[in-house]
Amino acid sequence: MALSRRTFSALAGSAALGLALGGSGGRGAAAAFAVRGVPTGPPPPVPAADGRRHTVGFDRYSLLVDGRRLVLWAGEMHPFRLPSPSLWRDVLQKLRALGHNAVSVRVAWNQHSPAPGKYDFTGVRDLDLFLRTAAETGLYVVLRPGPYIGADVDGGGLPGWLTAVAGTAGAADPAYLEHAEEWLGRVNAIAARHLFTKGGGTVLLYQTEDGDDAGGRADRTRSARLYEKARADGIDVPLFHGDGGSGRWTPASFPRPSGFLTEAGGGADPWGGAVFGGKGYAGARQAHGAAYERRDRLTDLARGLSVHTTYMAFGGTSWGWLPAPQVYTSYDYGAAIDEGRQVTGKAVAGHQIGHMLRHVPDLAKLDRVEGGTARGLTTYHLRNPDTGARVHVLRNDTGKDVTTTLPAAGEDLPVTVAAGDARLAVTRMRLGQLKLRYATAQPMAYLTVGRQDIVVFCGRRGDSARVALEAAGEPMVTRLSPQVAYVYERQLVRITVPFGAGLAGARVEAGETVDRAVLMLFADDRTSSRLWPWETPSGSLLVCGPRLLRTATVEGGVLHLTGDTVEATKLEVWAPPGVTAVTWNGRPVRTAPTGTGSLRSVAPLEGAPKVELPALGGWRARAENPESAPGFDDSAWQAADRTSSYSTTPVPDGQPVLFADDYGFHYGDVWYRGAFTDASGIESVSLAHSTGTQGLLMAWLDGEPLGTHRMPVPRADAAGRGTWTKTAVLAVPERLRTGGRHVLSVLVRPMAHDQDGAARDTGRAARGLTAVTFGGGAPRVRWRVQGAGAPDPVRGPLNNGGLHGEREGWHLPGFADGDWEKVAFPRAVRHQGVTWYRTTFRLSVDEGVDASVGLTLLDEPHRSYRAQVFLNGWNLGQYVNDVGPQHTFVLPNGILRTRDTNTLALAVLSGGAGEAGPGQVRLTLLGRAAGGVPVAPVSSPGR
């Protein structure tokens, strides 16, 4: 599938980006931040907007923050794909809990700029709020404001109006750069207030541009100019830009260390679902599950990648007219956190690795060394030059489990690696008080909690951990679980633990090399996903049990925890010294001390109550498209009479420009009306049109349907194609071949503008009609065109298209539909054009419960129609019944009133050749949890 680079990277495993520029020394100081000689040590503390100055640099091993090594483990999310600012905190808290120390975020120019010189950073576009929330959550920010961002959005994030002005987008063209620099100036004014270097926030890295360019001097000129713009605007953190792994974009004067990966993830899915066998993102998550993630991410680590972003960690929704033409509404991406904000089983691998990178500092400085080859596996042997610690990554690329031996630490260690999976083993590594001769299980965390150290090892259920501790004299070992076996011989404590349900453990103390107790915990994948290491100003802690830990603070002797539960679960906490009491989501928890130094809840935490969703009924319907009637008054529409265009699509000789963008209509449906005289002898009309994937055209002559044309469903080899052209030849009925005045009405659904990662101006390809000719005649046609009205001041320029109902406000809450026809679903109609359906429903979700709700549409697969879904006036996506694969649309809380009344509207387009629905339309519970975050209603004005 020839999709964008991020999709290719998902299929291929990774896509390297060049870290281009140095950091916090101001303009011209890039090289000064390639620092050497920094020893292995603890990472920097959790970041915050602390008001202090910080330094950010790098060497060939890792980033360096205030002189400490940092392995950046970022997860990407796009706030523009979650139009509910309250929920940004929900996802950010989940990212941190799942082991990420940074969030990578792109900023979509097209969402903020409805017209040249106009910018909006309010409401769901409040970048300042997002950056504040990230800092409050304790995450670094990798900021990626473009101007071109790719990201499978319309035009790669470039605003639609850019298609109709001078300048080659994405190139060194001065006209383009003037607009781009104006955009960056607006973003940079916000970003500069949140730079980690200045203590105002946690922005640590900054990307200029994105995509795979054609290379050459012009590209270097553009890159340098964008770099200088960022520096001139006070952006003093390290800068980088995308180059598809070739390094060709990076000017020679910019130092560039190795070890940088900004896009590794699941993969985008096209219309029709050709990539994942029609299974949609469920298929993506199955193909790229936890084993796939573990194999690729551990391999990335072994290859020296220490600046890493998972694309996507949370994909979200390409609502409205945001999606690029190749992809449908959902941008779930098979991510660890699904579109409904539910943490999936895929998250376990990143959870284990992220916390390991945070708590095992040896991993921030590794060199490849020889040896350590295990038969049947791809092996990587690495060594920390400061400590001598060894790391072994064992990768299984076969379809069968492999049991073999790993020659390491002077022994042949038995290991089993599951099919398509990987595991990590360590030798000669010190974790606090423990000096490991070897451990065949992956260390997930090491913490000092109170008067003891805690080391967590993780592995797959059914596997076994073998650990050998160096001890000059025999220490006291206490088995905390019956499955733990140990023996002391030749100054080694050898421990064997099978991974099963729950935590297994052993406590080591009172040995000659152990002067403080060490608690060793062994957790299988499921159990490890309920373990939450955390850092507070009062010290580190470890929480076990709940589905999610959101925050942890210590006040006096009380540990205050917030988080989520789904089922009833016990809570166990290893807390800092002096903690004697625990609260959970503001309520006291009765606890009792245990022999391992923890506090354990006496009774389980309550799970989430059931959530009841109402059936949808009370539908009212109204057919529209008065624009097709010959007597419709189009005098207020724009005359389509231009003769030249900035589009890359040629203007046909002797015809006016009909391209929608040239008349200011960049998103959603576009109407054309062509008036002419004398249709006698005209047998057909040929409508040449250019659209994105799954574009559609409908035509009427004097109000009578001539037919519908739609672009084909793409096969896998064409799924990345962003522009589709076709000429629809429609027969003119003989009864309409008369003299006098006639009106040809055409409705085009353009879908979206192509992305343009290579500065070829592919985003300027025409959308809409491109030429109209007649068979049997050549009348002179006077054209008028109408698309979306003025951009919605709250919902933004990408919310509305040019349907009559949209222009009249039929999608908005509060619209008076009392005179519409009462209907019920399922419904079977034959109608070329648009029919609207509206209803209201009320939810009564308990306060303190986070319920994720979707709208599911199902019908007979042969019925050909599509529907725009509007909730409280917000355009939340496009359903195409006979194409798919998407049938469920997430209704984000905030836009969705979970304890109030909601207005749902469907704008259904059907071709008229066969029966069309809707069939079943119902609410679907996507997940529930006791906890969540407070959600403020998103402004959803009516008329």
GROMACS .gro file of C-alpha atoms in nm, residues 4 43 72 83 98 122 130 170 234 262 381 383 409 587 656 716 729 803-804 842 862 933:
model
   22
    4SER     CA    1   0.225   0.824   0.355
   43PRO     CA    2   1.769   1.046   3.433
   72LEU     CA    3   1.297   0.998   2.503
   83PRO     CA    4  -1.224   1.790   1.979
   98LEU     CA    5   0.189   0.377   3.031
  122THR     CA    6  -0.942   2.927   2.089
  130PHE     CA    7  -0.268   2.170   2.547
  170GLY     CA    8   0.640   2.297   0.066
  234GLY     CA    9   1.300   3.251   2.031
  262THR     CA   10   0.988   0.976   1.517
  381HIS     CA   11   2.458  -0.770   2.218
  383ARG     CA   12   2.743  -0.296   2.645
  409ALA     CA   13   2.799  -1.426   3.170
  587ARG     CA   14  -1.221   0.871   4.926
  656PRO     CA   15  -1.405   2.856  -1.750
  716ALA     CA   16  -0.423  -0.226  -0.198
  729VAL     CA   17  -2.091   1.038  -1.943
  803LEU     CA   18  -2.512   2.091   0.146
  804HIS     CA   19  -2.832   2.293   0.157
  842ARG     CA   20  -3.073   1.188   2.667
  862HIS     CA   21  -2.552  -0.386  -0.121
  933VAL     CA   22  -1.124   1.330   3.438
   0.00000   0.00000   0.00000
